[in-house]
Amino acid sequence: MERNEYDYVIVGGGTAGCALAGRLAEAGHQVALVEQGPPDDHPAIRDSRLSKLFALWRDKNYCRDYLMERAPGDPSWPDVLRGVTLGGCGSINVMIHLRGNRQDFDHWRDLGNPGWGFDEMLAYFKRSETYEFGTSTWRGGDGPIKVRRVGKSIYADAFERAAMEMGFYGPDWDFNGEQQQGGAGPLQFSVDEKLRRSSTVDYLQLSGDPDNPTRLTNHQALRLVFDECGNGQGQVPQVTGVAVLNPSTKTERVLHAQGEVILCCGTYETPKLLMQSGLGPPEHLCSFGIKPRKALPGVGQNLQDHVITSLFYQGAQPLPGLNFLSEIGLFVDIAPGKDLVFDRDGWPTVQFFMNAGVPERRWVNMPENYFAFFPSLTRPKSMGEVRLASPDPRRDPVIDPRYYSHPDDLSIMVNALRLAQKMAGTQAFSGLNLGPISIAEPVPLPELTPQTPPAEMEVYVRAYSRGLWHPVGTCKMGPSSDPMAVVDHRLQVHGVSGLRICDASIMPQICCGNTNATVIAIAEKAADMIGRSA
């Protein structure tokens, strides 16, 4: 007989959902974990080899492409890939494990979110990980997520030496240590000693009970369920459960929460479920015939993503056989409107990745040997939105990223490419660099040189940019005095009882670096807060 009563119902079995469900079950709560995708049983999920990763991305049973809207005159932005399986994007991502910058979290705190500064968040980063070199002031040694470094190819080593030649610190800079910015070093990955993926699905084993949390895979969440008694005008809406579609019977089933319903559906799906349930911008809801239960104008707003572009060079040495999509990194603070003015000790605006010889799905006419720089905006000022396309929960939302809608973002990216050109011309790359190359997509663009005018650089940036699949912010955290805030500092939805949100959508500002580790830390903190309030 199906069980329908739980202490907590968690909607979304992705990175945050699995971590939170595992911690609450470990504490003795009965938890239902609802995931619209299948179990993480695809053989490529745990295999970190690039050939397996690309095969996984092509399997639409486990991955979903979300279409991007675009403004007139903008490029047609590539789709955003999201994991639809237990572990979510943590089961299909490139496994880079990076915390945000200290100033990211201190900024969250200063926006009116007590308890979210870096000193408080550090404990949750440490709790989540087992670092290969063990526990220290900055690193954890007994958490569910295994973290380690991998070897460096000749091209990655040249990148590191080039950065040092330009005045940055190194080698082997630890981006998850005391200071994120200032040095170049090898990236760290969420893999075990056999280079198998480590994801938050491992949290589901913490309770020791195979039936808790209850895993309801292939279940589509339809809408939130409210207590209709005493819910008249002026009353606070109270969420008591969630209606889901039973995949076996194709009938609706309601899961009731004695404690809370917690949304962990992600930056696109969480605001969609809220709006379909009557929580969001009233005018938008009414346009679809949805009766507003609570006016929350910030739902679906504040969408942010890291934007990445690229610069390719002909390599002089045979390409390495890489296990991972990028090996090496550098964080730098590049100012808009100034040519190559940057502060190595500031709050970074750009993250550099680099790879050599990795096949890309999007680019054609690649040479046999190449290496490439990939600058990414860490703190973009451009913000988009998520809207409903239909009241039908089976329809994807409308996603308008509005990349480069703020002029500073385009200016910073142009300067980032200038910095990449300078790195390519260092002594460290002298024996590897045979010159810049152009890639066709679909019309060949001119090769970039240090003499390329800024206007041509901007055309190049727009043509070769895409989102880095790090969307955040559409249900941002903030005090009740902020009319666009959706949740408070305890992740409880403003003006709604029995409902929290715990995923990347609560970030008021995107963090510097890949977002997965920060989402895990958010879930760890949420588990602590819920445990204290239960």
Short mmCIF file of C-alpha atoms in Angstrom, two decimals:
data_model
loop_
_atom_site.label_atom_id
_atom_site.label_comp_id
_atom_site.label_asym_id
_atom_site.label_seq_id
_atom_site.Cartn_x
_atom_site.Cartn_y
_atom_site.Cartn_z
CA MET A 1 0.00 0.00 0.00
CA GLU A 2 1.37 3.40 -0.99
CA ARG A 3 2.41 5.71 1.81
CA ASN A 4 1.22 9.30 1.45
CA GLU A 5 2.12 10.85 4.85
CA TYR A 6 5.66 12.03 5.59
CA ASP A 7 7.44 14.43 7.90
CA TYR A 8 8.94 16.23 4.92
CA VAL A 9 8.19 16.09 1.21
CA ILE A 10 11.10 17.24 -0.92
CA VAL A 11 10.25 18.04 -4.54
CA GLY A 12 13.28 17.65 -6.80
CA GLY A 13 15.87 14.92 -6.38
CA GLY A 14 18.80 16.88 -7.78
CA THR A 15 21.97 18.10 -6.10
CA ALA A 16 20.23 19.95 -3.26
CA GLY A 17 17.29 17.58 -2.94
CA CYS A 18 19.40 14.45 -2.45
CA ALA A 19 21.71 16.14 0.05
CA LEU A 20 18.84 17.58 2.08
CA ALA A 21 16.80 14.35 1.98
CA GLY A 22 19.81 12.34 3.12
CA ARG A 23 20.56 14.62 6.05
CA LEU A 24 16.92 14.79 7.23
CA ALA A 25 16.56 11.01 6.99
CA GLU A 26 19.83 10.62 8.88
CA ALA A 27 18.27 12.75 11.66
CA GLY A 28 15.33 10.31 11.91
CA HIS A 29 12.70 12.15 9.86
CA GLN A 30 10.52 10.27 7.38
CA VAL A 31 11.21 11.88 4.01
CA ALA A 32 9.69 11.55 0.55
CA LEU A 33 11.98 12.58 -2.32
CA VAL A 34 10.08 13.31 -5.55
CA GLU A 35 12.10 13.28 -8.78
CA GLN A 36 10.62 13.67 -12.25
CA GLY A 37 13.47 11.70 -13.85
CA PRO A 38 14.69 8.11 -13.46
CA PRO A 39 17.13 6.70 -10.89
CA ASP A 40 20.81 7.44 -11.51
CA ASP A 41 21.30 4.05 -13.16
CA HIS A 42 22.85 5.18 -16.45
CA PRO A 43 26.28 3.47 -16.63
CA ALA A 44 27.96 6.70 -17.80
CA ILE A 45 26.96 8.68 -14.70
CA ARG A 46 29.75 7.29 -12.52
CA ASP A 47 32.26 7.07 -15.39
CA SER A 48 34.24 10.32 -15.63
CA ARG A 49 35.71 9.70 -19.10
CA LEU A 50 34.78 12.43 -21.57
CA SER A 51 33.48 9.98 -24.17
CA LYS A 52 31.03 8.63 -21.60
CA LEU A 53 30.05 12.13 -20.47
CA PHE A 54 29.18 13.22 -24.00
CA ALA A 55 27.19 10.03 -24.51
CA LEU A 56 25.27 10.78 -21.32
CA TRP A 57 24.44 14.29 -22.54
CA ARG A 58 22.85 12.80 -25.66
CA ASP A 59 20.48 10.59 -23.63
CA LYS A 60 17.31 12.63 -23.21
CA ASN A 61 15.96 10.24 -20.60
CA TYR A 62 18.54 11.65 -18.19
CA CYS A 63 19.23 15.11 -19.63
CA ARG A 64 16.93 17.86 -20.81
CA ASP A 65 17.68 20.77 -23.12
CA TYR A 66 15.88 23.94 -22.05
CA LEU A 67 15.33 26.38 -24.91
CA MET A 68 16.50 29.96 -24.49
CA GLU A 69 14.50 32.97 -25.59
CA ARG A 70 16.31 35.83 -27.28
CA ALA A 71 15.69 39.50 -27.87
CA PRO A 72 15.56 40.85 -31.45
CA GLY A 73 19.10 41.21 -32.77
CA ASP A 74 20.65 38.90 -30.16
CA PRO A 75 22.37 35.66 -31.15
CA SER A 76 20.41 32.45 -30.86
CA TRP A 77 21.74 31.24 -27.52
CA PRO A 78 22.49 27.50 -27.24
CA ASP A 79 20.19 25.41 -25.12
CA VAL A 80 20.91 24.84 -21.44
CA LEU A 81 21.38 21.21 -20.44
CA ARG A 82 20.00 20.07 -17.06
CA GLY A 83 20.13 16.69 -15.37
CA VAL A 84 16.79 14.91 -15.02
CA THR A 85 17.67 12.01 -12.72
CA LEU A 86 18.56 11.43 -9.09
CA GLY A 87 21.50 13.74 -8.39
CA GLY A 88 20.25 16.20 -11.02
CA CYS A 89 22.98 18.27 -12.63
CA GLY A 90 25.45 16.77 -10.15
CA SER A 91 24.96 13.48 -11.99
CA ILE A 92 25.68 14.90 -15.46
CA ASN A 93 28.03 17.86 -14.91
CA VAL A 94 31.78 18.03 -15.61
CA MET A 95 32.52 17.40 -11.90
CA ILE A 96 34.49 20.60 -11.22
CA HIS A 97 34.33 21.27 -7.47
CA LEU A 98 34.73 24.97 -6.65
CA ARG A 99 33.45 27.02 -3.77
CA GLY A 100 32.41 30.60 -4.26
CA ASN A 101 34.53 33.52 -3.19
CA ARG A 102 34.52 34.76 0.43
CA GLN A 103 33.06 38.08 -0.74
CA ASP A 104 30.12 36.31 -2.42
CA PHE A 105 28.76 35.03 0.86
CA ASP A 106 29.62 38.12 2.86
CA HIS A 107 27.63 40.03 0.24
CA TRP A 108 24.65 37.69 0.72
CA ARG A 109 24.83 38.37 4.46
CA ASP A 110 25.06 42.12 3.92
CA LEU A 111 21.94 42.06 1.75
CA GLY A 112 19.97 41.17 4.88
CA ASN A 113 20.55 37.43 5.21
CA PRO A 114 22.16 36.77 8.62
CA GLY A 115 24.08 33.52 8.94
CA TRP A 116 25.12 33.37 5.28
CA GLY A 117 28.57 34.98 5.50
CA PHE A 118 31.64 33.02 4.49
CA ASP A 119 32.73 32.21 8.03
CA GLU A 120 29.37 30.47 8.62
CA MET A 121 29.28 28.80 5.19
CA LEU A 122 32.79 27.39 5.50
CA ALA A 123 31.59 24.84 8.05
CA TYR A 124 29.05 23.50 5.52
CA PHE A 125 31.57 23.33 2.70
CA LYS A 126 33.86 21.33 4.97
CA ARG A 127 31.05 19.07 6.22
CA SER A 128 30.12 18.07 2.68
CA GLU A 129 33.53 16.94 1.42
CA THR A 130 36.27 14.39 1.85
CA TYR A 131 39.33 16.10 0.40
CA GLU A 132 42.11 13.79 -0.76
CA PHE A 133 44.65 15.52 1.51
CA GLY A 134 42.41 15.40 4.58
CA THR A 135 40.98 17.83 7.10
CA SER A 136 42.47 21.28 7.60
CA THR A 137 41.37 24.79 8.51
CA TRP A 138 39.87 25.13 5.03
CA ARG A 139 39.12 21.56 3.96
CA GLY A 140 36.86 18.72 5.11
CA GLY A 141 37.96 15.13 5.55
CA ASP A 142 34.88 12.98 6.18
CA GLY A 143 31.97 14.27 4.07
CA PRO A 144 29.95 12.38 1.44
CA ILE A 145 31.47 14.20 -1.57
CA LYS A 146 34.95 12.98 -2.54
CA VAL A 147 37.20 15.74 -3.89
CA ARG A 148 40.62 15.42 -5.52
CA ARG A 149 42.99 16.90 -8.04
CA VAL A 150 44.08 15.22 -11.26
CA GLY A 151 47.26 15.46 -13.35
CA LYS A 152 48.23 18.33 -15.63
CA SER A 153 48.90 18.05 -19.35
CA ILE A 154 51.73 19.97 -21.06
CA TYR A 155 49.21 22.65 -22.10
CA ALA A 156 47.78 23.03 -18.60
CA ASP A 157 51.30 23.30 -17.20
CA ALA A 158 52.05 26.05 -19.73
CA PHE A 159 48.90 27.94 -18.65
CA GLU A 160 50.01 27.79 -15.03
CA ARG A 161 53.53 29.00 -15.87
CA ALA A 162 52.13 31.74 -18.12
CA ALA A 163 49.99 33.08 -15.28
CA MET A 164 52.98 33.12 -12.96
CA GLU A 165 55.02 34.85 -15.65
CA MET A 166 52.37 37.58 -15.67
CA GLY A 167 52.57 38.05 -11.90
CA PHE A 168 49.95 35.68 -10.51
CA TYR A 169 50.70 33.24 -7.72
CA GLY A 170 51.33 29.53 -8.20
CA PRO A 171 51.89 26.75 -8.84
CA ASP A 172 49.16 24.41 -7.61
CA TRP A 173 46.92 27.15 -6.22
CA ASP A 174 44.06 25.80 -4.06
CA PHE A 175 40.91 27.66 -5.17
CA ASN A 176 39.02 26.09 -2.25
CA GLY A 177 41.57 27.21 0.30
CA GLU A 178 42.20 30.47 2.10
CA GLN A 179 42.14 32.66 -1.02
CA GLN A 180 40.31 31.94 -4.28
CA GLN A 181 41.73 34.70 -6.44
CA GLY A 182 45.36 35.47 -7.10
CA GLY A 183 46.84 32.23 -8.37
CA ALA A 184 46.66 29.61 -11.12
CA GLY A 185 46.32 25.95 -10.35
CA PRO A 186 44.75 22.64 -11.25
CA LEU A 187 41.00 22.35 -10.88
CA GLN A 188 39.55 19.95 -8.33
CA PHE A 189 36.89 17.38 -9.14
CA SER A 190 34.16 15.53 -7.27
CA VAL A 191 35.54 12.06 -7.97
CA ASP A 192 36.86 9.24 -5.81
CA GLU A 193 40.29 7.62 -5.92
CA LYS A 194 39.23 5.58 -8.98
CA LEU A 195 38.01 8.76 -10.73
CA ARG A 196 34.36 7.73 -10.41
CA ARG A 197 31.82 10.55 -10.06
CA SER A 198 30.88 11.50 -6.51
CA SER A 199 27.44 13.10 -6.29
CA THR A 200 24.85 13.88 -3.63
CA VAL A 201 23.09 10.59 -4.41
CA ASP A 202 25.62 9.23 -1.89
CA TYR A 203 23.80 11.25 0.81
CA LEU A 204 20.80 8.94 0.41
CA GLN A 205 22.73 6.17 2.18
CA LEU A 206 23.36 8.18 5.36
CA SER A 207 20.29 6.95 7.26
CA GLY A 208 21.19 3.30 6.82
CA ASP A 209 17.55 2.64 5.92
CA PRO A 210 17.03 1.74 2.23
CA ASP A 211 13.40 2.94 2.49
CA ASN A 212 14.17 6.35 3.99
CA PRO A 213 14.21 8.65 2.19
CA THR A 214 11.48 7.17 0.00
CA ARG A 215 12.60 7.72 -3.60
CA LEU A 216 9.70 8.50 -5.90
CA THR A 217 11.43 8.66 -9.28
CA ASN A 218 9.60 9.35 -12.56
CA HIS A 219 6.99 11.34 -10.60
CA GLN A 220 5.99 14.70 -12.06
CA ALA A 221 5.03 17.35 -9.50
CA LEU A 222 1.77 18.94 -10.62
CA ARG A 223 1.06 21.61 -8.01
CA LEU A 224 1.34 22.46 -4.35
CA VAL A 225 -1.58 21.51 -2.09
CA PHE A 226 -2.92 24.05 0.39
CA ASP A 227 -5.00 23.86 3.55
CA GLU A 228 -8.27 25.32 2.36
CA CYS A 229 -9.75 25.59 5.88
CA GLY A 230 -9.51 29.05 7.40
CA ASN A 231 -7.69 30.31 4.34
CA GLY A 232 -9.88 33.29 3.69
CA GLN A 233 -8.97 36.84 2.86
CA GLY A 234 -6.00 38.05 4.85
CA GLN A 235 -5.03 34.54 5.95
CA VAL A 236 -1.51 33.18 5.33
CA PRO A 237 -1.62 30.38 2.74
CA GLN A 238 -0.49 27.09 4.26
CA VAL A 239 1.10 24.40 2.11
CA THR A 240 0.33 20.88 3.33
CA GLY A 241 1.50 18.71 0.48
CA VAL A 242 2.15 18.29 -3.22
CA ALA A 243 0.14 16.62 -5.96
CA VAL A 244 2.19 14.32 -8.18
CA LEU A 245 1.49 12.19 -11.21
CA ASN A 246 1.81 8.47 -10.47
CA PRO A 247 3.78 7.00 -13.42
CA SER A 248 2.22 3.53 -13.02
CA THR A 249 -1.45 4.47 -12.87
CA LYS A 250 -1.22 7.87 -14.65
CA THR A 251 -3.39 9.22 -11.86
CA GLU A 252 -2.89 12.05 -9.42
CA ARG A 253 -1.54 11.30 -5.96
CA VAL A 254 -1.17 13.72 -3.05
CA LEU A 255 1.82 13.48 -0.72
CA HIS A 256 1.14 15.13 2.64
CA ALA A 257 3.84 16.75 4.78
CA GLN A 258 3.44 16.90 8.56
CA GLY A 259 6.35 19.32 8.69
CA GLU A 260 7.06 21.13 5.43
CA VAL A 261 7.17 20.84 1.68
CA ILE A 262 10.63 21.82 0.43
CA LEU A 263 11.19 22.74 -3.21
CA CYS A 264 14.54 21.67 -4.66
CA CYS A 265 13.50 21.67 -8.32
CA GLY A 266 16.17 24.08 -9.52
CA THR A 267 16.33 27.56 -10.96
CA TYR A 268 13.88 26.88 -13.81
CA GLU A 269 11.46 24.35 -12.33
CA THR A 270 11.06 25.79 -8.82
CA PRO A 271 9.61 29.13 -9.98
CA LYS A 272 7.48 27.27 -12.53
CA LEU A 273 5.91 25.09 -9.80
CA LEU A 274 5.35 28.11 -7.57
CA MET A 275 3.59 30.04 -10.32
CA GLN A 276 1.47 27.06 -11.36
CA SER A 277 0.39 26.87 -7.70
CA GLY A 278 -0.63 30.52 -7.51
CA LEU A 279 2.53 31.98 -5.96
CA GLY A 280 4.18 34.65 -8.06
CA PRO A 281 3.56 37.87 -10.01
CA PRO A 282 -0.26 38.28 -9.95
CA GLU A 283 -0.60 39.77 -13.44
CA HIS A 284 1.40 36.97 -14.98
CA LEU A 285 -0.60 34.30 -13.14
CA CYS A 286 -3.92 35.83 -14.12
CA SER A 287 -2.90 35.87 -17.77
CA PHE A 288 -2.95 32.05 -17.61
CA GLY A 289 -6.14 31.83 -15.60
CA ILE A 290 -4.31 30.96 -12.39
CA LYS A 291 -5.80 32.48 -9.23
CA PRO A 292 -3.05 34.17 -7.17
CA ARG A 293 -2.77 32.84 -3.62
CA LYS A 294 0.14 35.09 -2.65
CA ALA A 295 1.67 37.96 -4.60
CA LEU A 296 5.39 37.26 -4.93
CA PRO A 297 6.66 39.50 -7.75
CA GLY A 298 10.21 38.19 -7.48
CA VAL A 299 9.35 34.63 -8.52
CA GLY A 300 11.11 33.96 -11.82
CA GLN A 301 13.09 37.23 -11.76
CA ASN A 302 16.80 37.82 -11.00
CA LEU A 303 17.93 35.00 -13.35
CA GLN A 304 21.74 34.92 -13.59
CA ASP A 305 24.19 32.58 -15.28
CA HIS A 306 27.91 32.52 -15.91
CA VAL A 307 28.56 33.36 -19.57
CA ILE A 308 31.58 31.86 -21.33
CA THR A 309 33.39 32.58 -24.57
CA SER A 310 36.50 31.11 -26.19
CA LEU A 311 39.77 31.83 -27.98
CA PHE A 312 41.51 29.06 -29.95
CA TYR A 313 45.15 28.51 -30.93
CA GLN A 314 46.93 25.96 -33.09
CA GLY A 315 48.95 23.68 -30.83
CA ALA A 316 52.48 22.50 -31.61
CA GLN A 317 52.41 19.32 -29.54
CA PRO A 318 50.21 16.21 -29.74
CA LEU A 319 47.04 16.61 -27.74
CA PRO A 320 46.73 14.98 -24.34
CA GLY A 321 44.09 12.38 -23.67
CA LEU A 322 42.06 14.32 -21.13
CA ASN A 323 39.72 12.73 -18.62
CA PHE A 324 38.05 16.03 -17.78
CA LEU A 325 36.69 18.93 -19.80
CA SER A 326 39.10 21.44 -18.25
CA GLU A 327 42.25 20.94 -16.19
CA ILE A 328 43.42 24.33 -15.00
CA GLY A 329 41.99 27.62 -13.80
CA LEU A 330 42.54 31.22 -12.79
CA PHE A 331 40.30 33.84 -11.16
CA VAL A 332 40.95 37.50 -11.94
CA ASP A 333 39.28 40.84 -11.34
CA ILE A 334 39.04 42.59 -14.73
CA ALA A 335 37.52 46.04 -14.89
CA PRO A 336 35.10 47.16 -17.62
CA GLY A 337 36.14 49.85 -20.05
CA LYS A 338 39.88 49.56 -19.36
CA ASP A 339 42.39 47.60 -21.39
CA LEU A 340 44.05 44.88 -19.31
CA VAL A 341 43.59 46.58 -15.96
CA PHE A 342 43.04 43.89 -13.31
CA ASP A 343 43.56 43.36 -9.61
CA ARG A 344 44.81 39.91 -8.71
CA ASP A 345 43.65 40.24 -5.10
CA GLY A 346 40.12 41.58 -5.63
CA TRP A 347 36.65 40.09 -6.02
CA PRO A 348 36.93 38.24 -9.33
CA THR A 349 34.86 39.15 -12.34
CA VAL A 350 36.32 36.46 -14.64
CA GLN A 351 37.16 32.77 -14.27
CA PHE A 352 39.50 31.24 -16.85
CA PHE A 353 39.23 27.64 -17.96
CA MET A 354 41.52 25.96 -20.47
CA ASN A 355 41.49 22.74 -22.43
CA ALA A 356 43.30 21.13 -25.32
CA GLY A 357 41.84 18.76 -27.87
CA VAL A 358 38.42 18.24 -26.31
CA PRO A 359 35.69 17.74 -28.93
CA GLU A 360 32.95 20.35 -28.55
CA ARG A 361 29.39 19.65 -29.66
CA ARG A 362 28.94 23.17 -30.95
CA TRP A 363 32.07 24.00 -32.94
CA VAL A 364 33.07 22.63 -36.34
CA ASN A 365 36.23 22.69 -38.47
CA MET A 366 38.45 22.07 -35.47
CA PRO A 367 42.12 21.40 -36.24
CA GLU A 368 43.83 18.20 -35.23
CA ASN A 369 45.80 19.93 -32.46
CA TYR A 370 44.54 22.95 -30.56
CA PHE A 371 44.40 24.57 -27.17
CA ALA A 372 41.83 27.11 -26.05
CA PHE A 373 41.17 29.70 -23.38
CA PHE A 374 37.64 29.97 -21.98
CA PRO A 375 36.98 33.15 -19.95
CA SER A 376 33.70 33.18 -18.02
CA LEU A 377 31.95 36.06 -16.26
CA THR A 378 31.76 35.24 -12.55
CA ARG A 379 29.57 38.19 -11.48
CA PRO A 380 27.49 39.16 -14.51
CA LYS A 381 25.30 42.23 -14.17
CA SER A 382 22.86 41.05 -16.83
CA MET A 383 19.72 39.44 -15.43
CA GLY A 384 16.97 37.48 -17.15
CA GLU A 385 13.71 35.89 -16.12
CA VAL A 386 11.68 32.67 -16.09
CA ARG A 387 7.99 32.80 -17.01
CA LEU A 388 5.23 30.30 -17.54
CA ALA A 389 4.61 29.10 -21.07
CA SER A 390 1.41 27.37 -20.04
CA PRO A 391 -0.48 26.34 -16.89
CA ASP A 392 0.26 22.74 -17.97
CA PRO A 393 3.00 21.41 -15.61
CA ARG A 394 4.35 19.23 -18.42
CA ARG A 395 5.39 22.30 -20.42
CA ASP A 396 8.84 23.80 -19.94
CA PRO A 397 8.91 27.42 -18.77
CA VAL A 398 9.94 30.34 -20.95
CA ILE A 399 13.57 31.24 -20.19
CA ASP A 400 14.98 34.60 -21.24
CA PRO A 401 18.63 34.83 -20.10
CA ARG A 402 19.30 38.34 -21.48
CA TYR A 403 23.03 37.69 -21.71
CA TYR A 404 25.04 40.90 -22.26
CA SER A 405 22.02 43.11 -21.65
CA HIS A 406 24.27 45.10 -19.30
CA PRO A 407 27.12 46.81 -21.19
CA ASP A 408 29.72 46.13 -18.49
CA ASP A 409 29.48 42.38 -19.12
CA LEU A 410 30.45 42.75 -22.77
CA SER A 411 33.26 45.17 -21.90
CA ILE A 412 34.70 42.83 -19.26
CA MET A 413 34.60 39.86 -21.64
CA VAL A 414 36.45 41.81 -24.34
CA ASN A 415 39.15 42.65 -21.79
CA ALA A 416 39.24 39.00 -20.71
CA LEU A 417 40.01 37.98 -24.28
CA ARG A 418 42.77 40.59 -24.37
CA LEU A 419 44.24 39.00 -21.25
CA ALA A 420 44.02 35.55 -22.88
CA GLN A 421 45.91 36.92 -25.90
CA LYS A 422 48.59 38.23 -23.58
CA MET A 423 48.89 34.83 -21.88
CA ALA A 424 49.19 33.07 -25.23
CA GLY A 425 52.14 35.34 -26.05
CA THR A 426 54.14 34.53 -22.91
CA GLN A 427 57.38 32.58 -22.89
CA ALA A 428 55.55 29.66 -21.31
CA PHE A 429 53.56 29.10 -24.53
CA SER A 430 56.39 29.90 -26.95
CA GLY A 431 57.00 26.26 -27.85
CA LEU A 432 53.32 25.34 -28.05
CA ASN A 433 51.58 28.24 -29.78
CA LEU A 434 51.47 28.18 -33.60
CA GLY A 435 49.04 31.08 -33.75
CA PRO A 436 45.34 31.89 -33.37
CA ILE A 437 42.76 30.00 -35.40
CA SER A 438 39.22 30.78 -36.48
CA ILE A 439 36.33 28.35 -36.18
CA ALA A 440 33.25 28.50 -38.37
CA GLU A 441 29.85 28.87 -36.72
CA PRO A 442 28.21 29.07 -39.20
CA VAL A 443 30.02 32.00 -40.86
CA PRO A 444 33.78 32.24 -40.28
CA LEU A 445 34.76 35.18 -38.12
CA PRO A 446 38.13 36.90 -38.34
CA GLU A 447 40.93 35.72 -36.14
CA LEU A 448 41.41 37.90 -33.10
CA THR A 449 44.73 39.67 -32.68
CA PRO A 450 45.94 42.24 -30.17
CA GLN A 451 45.18 44.85 -32.85
CA THR A 452 41.53 43.80 -33.41
CA PRO A 453 39.26 46.84 -32.80
CA PRO A 454 36.92 46.65 -29.79
CA ALA A 455 33.80 46.67 -31.99
CA GLU A 456 34.99 43.54 -33.82
CA MET A 457 35.88 41.96 -30.49
CA GLU A 458 32.32 42.55 -29.29
CA VAL A 459 30.88 40.89 -32.40
CA TYR A 460 33.15 37.91 -31.77
CA VAL A 461 32.15 37.69 -28.10
CA ARG A 462 28.44 37.67 -28.91
CA ALA A 463 28.88 35.02 -31.61
CA TYR A 464 30.97 32.65 -29.51
CA SER A 465 29.35 33.00 -26.09
CA ARG A 466 26.96 30.68 -24.30
CA GLY A 467 25.70 30.06 -20.80
CA LEU A 468 27.85 27.87 -18.59
CA TRP A 469 24.81 25.94 -17.30
CA HIS A 470 24.96 27.61 -13.88
CA PRO A 471 21.54 29.31 -13.65
CA VAL A 472 20.64 30.77 -10.24
CA GLY A 473 18.58 33.43 -8.52
CA THR A 474 14.93 33.10 -9.60
CA CYS A 475 13.61 32.74 -6.01
CA LYS A 476 16.15 34.93 -4.32
CA MET A 477 16.78 35.11 -0.60
CA GLY A 478 16.26 38.43 1.14
CA PRO A 479 14.42 40.25 3.95
CA SER A 480 10.73 41.06 3.76
CA SER A 481 11.67 44.69 3.09
CA ASP A 482 12.95 43.60 -0.34
CA PRO A 483 9.84 43.34 -2.54
CA MET A 484 11.64 40.98 -4.96
CA ALA A 485 12.80 38.52 -2.28
CA VAL A 486 11.00 35.16 -2.37
CA VAL A 487 12.49 33.44 0.70
CA ASP A 488 13.90 34.72 3.98
CA HIS A 489 17.28 33.83 5.47
CA ARG A 490 15.82 30.54 6.75
CA LEU A 491 14.70 29.74 3.18
CA GLN A 492 11.02 29.98 4.15
CA VAL A 493 8.80 31.48 1.46
CA HIS A 494 7.65 34.97 2.43
CA GLY A 495 3.98 35.05 3.45
CA VAL A 496 3.44 31.30 3.01
CA SER A 497 3.39 28.69 5.76
CA GLY A 498 4.83 25.19 5.44
CA LEU A 499 7.00 25.89 2.38
CA ARG A 500 10.74 26.32 1.91
CA ILE A 501 13.05 26.44 -1.08
CA CYS A 502 16.51 24.88 -1.10
CA ASP A 503 18.35 25.05 -4.42
CA ALA A 504 20.36 27.43 -6.61
CA SER A 505 17.30 29.62 -7.16
CA ILE A 506 17.69 31.17 -3.67
CA MET A 507 21.07 32.78 -4.44
CA PRO A 508 20.61 36.57 -4.39
CA GLN A 509 23.76 36.86 -6.50
CA ILE A 510 25.58 34.14 -8.38
CA CYS A 511 28.74 32.83 -6.74
CA CYS A 512 32.20 33.02 -8.32
CA GLY A 513 32.96 29.62 -9.81
CA ASN A 514 31.05 26.47 -10.66
CA THR A 515 27.89 26.38 -8.55
CA ASN A 516 27.54 22.71 -7.57
CA ALA A 517 29.63 22.83 -4.36
CA THR A 518 27.75 25.93 -3.19
CA VAL A 519 24.37 24.27 -3.79
CA ILE A 520 25.52 21.33 -1.66
CA ALA A 521 26.56 23.72 1.13
CA ILE A 522 23.15 25.43 0.91
CA ALA A 523 21.49 22.04 1.43
CA GLU A 524 23.76 21.26 4.38
CA LYS A 525 22.82 24.57 6.01
CA ALA A 526 19.12 24.03 5.28
CA ALA A 527 19.26 20.62 6.98
CA ASP A 528 20.71 22.29 10.07
CA MET A 529 18.04 25.00 10.10
CA ILE A 530 15.19 22.54 9.62
CA GLY A 531 16.58 20.27 12.29
CA ARG A 532 16.71 23.15 14.78
CA SER A 533 13.15 24.26 13.97
CA ALA A 534 11.54 20.80 13.90
#
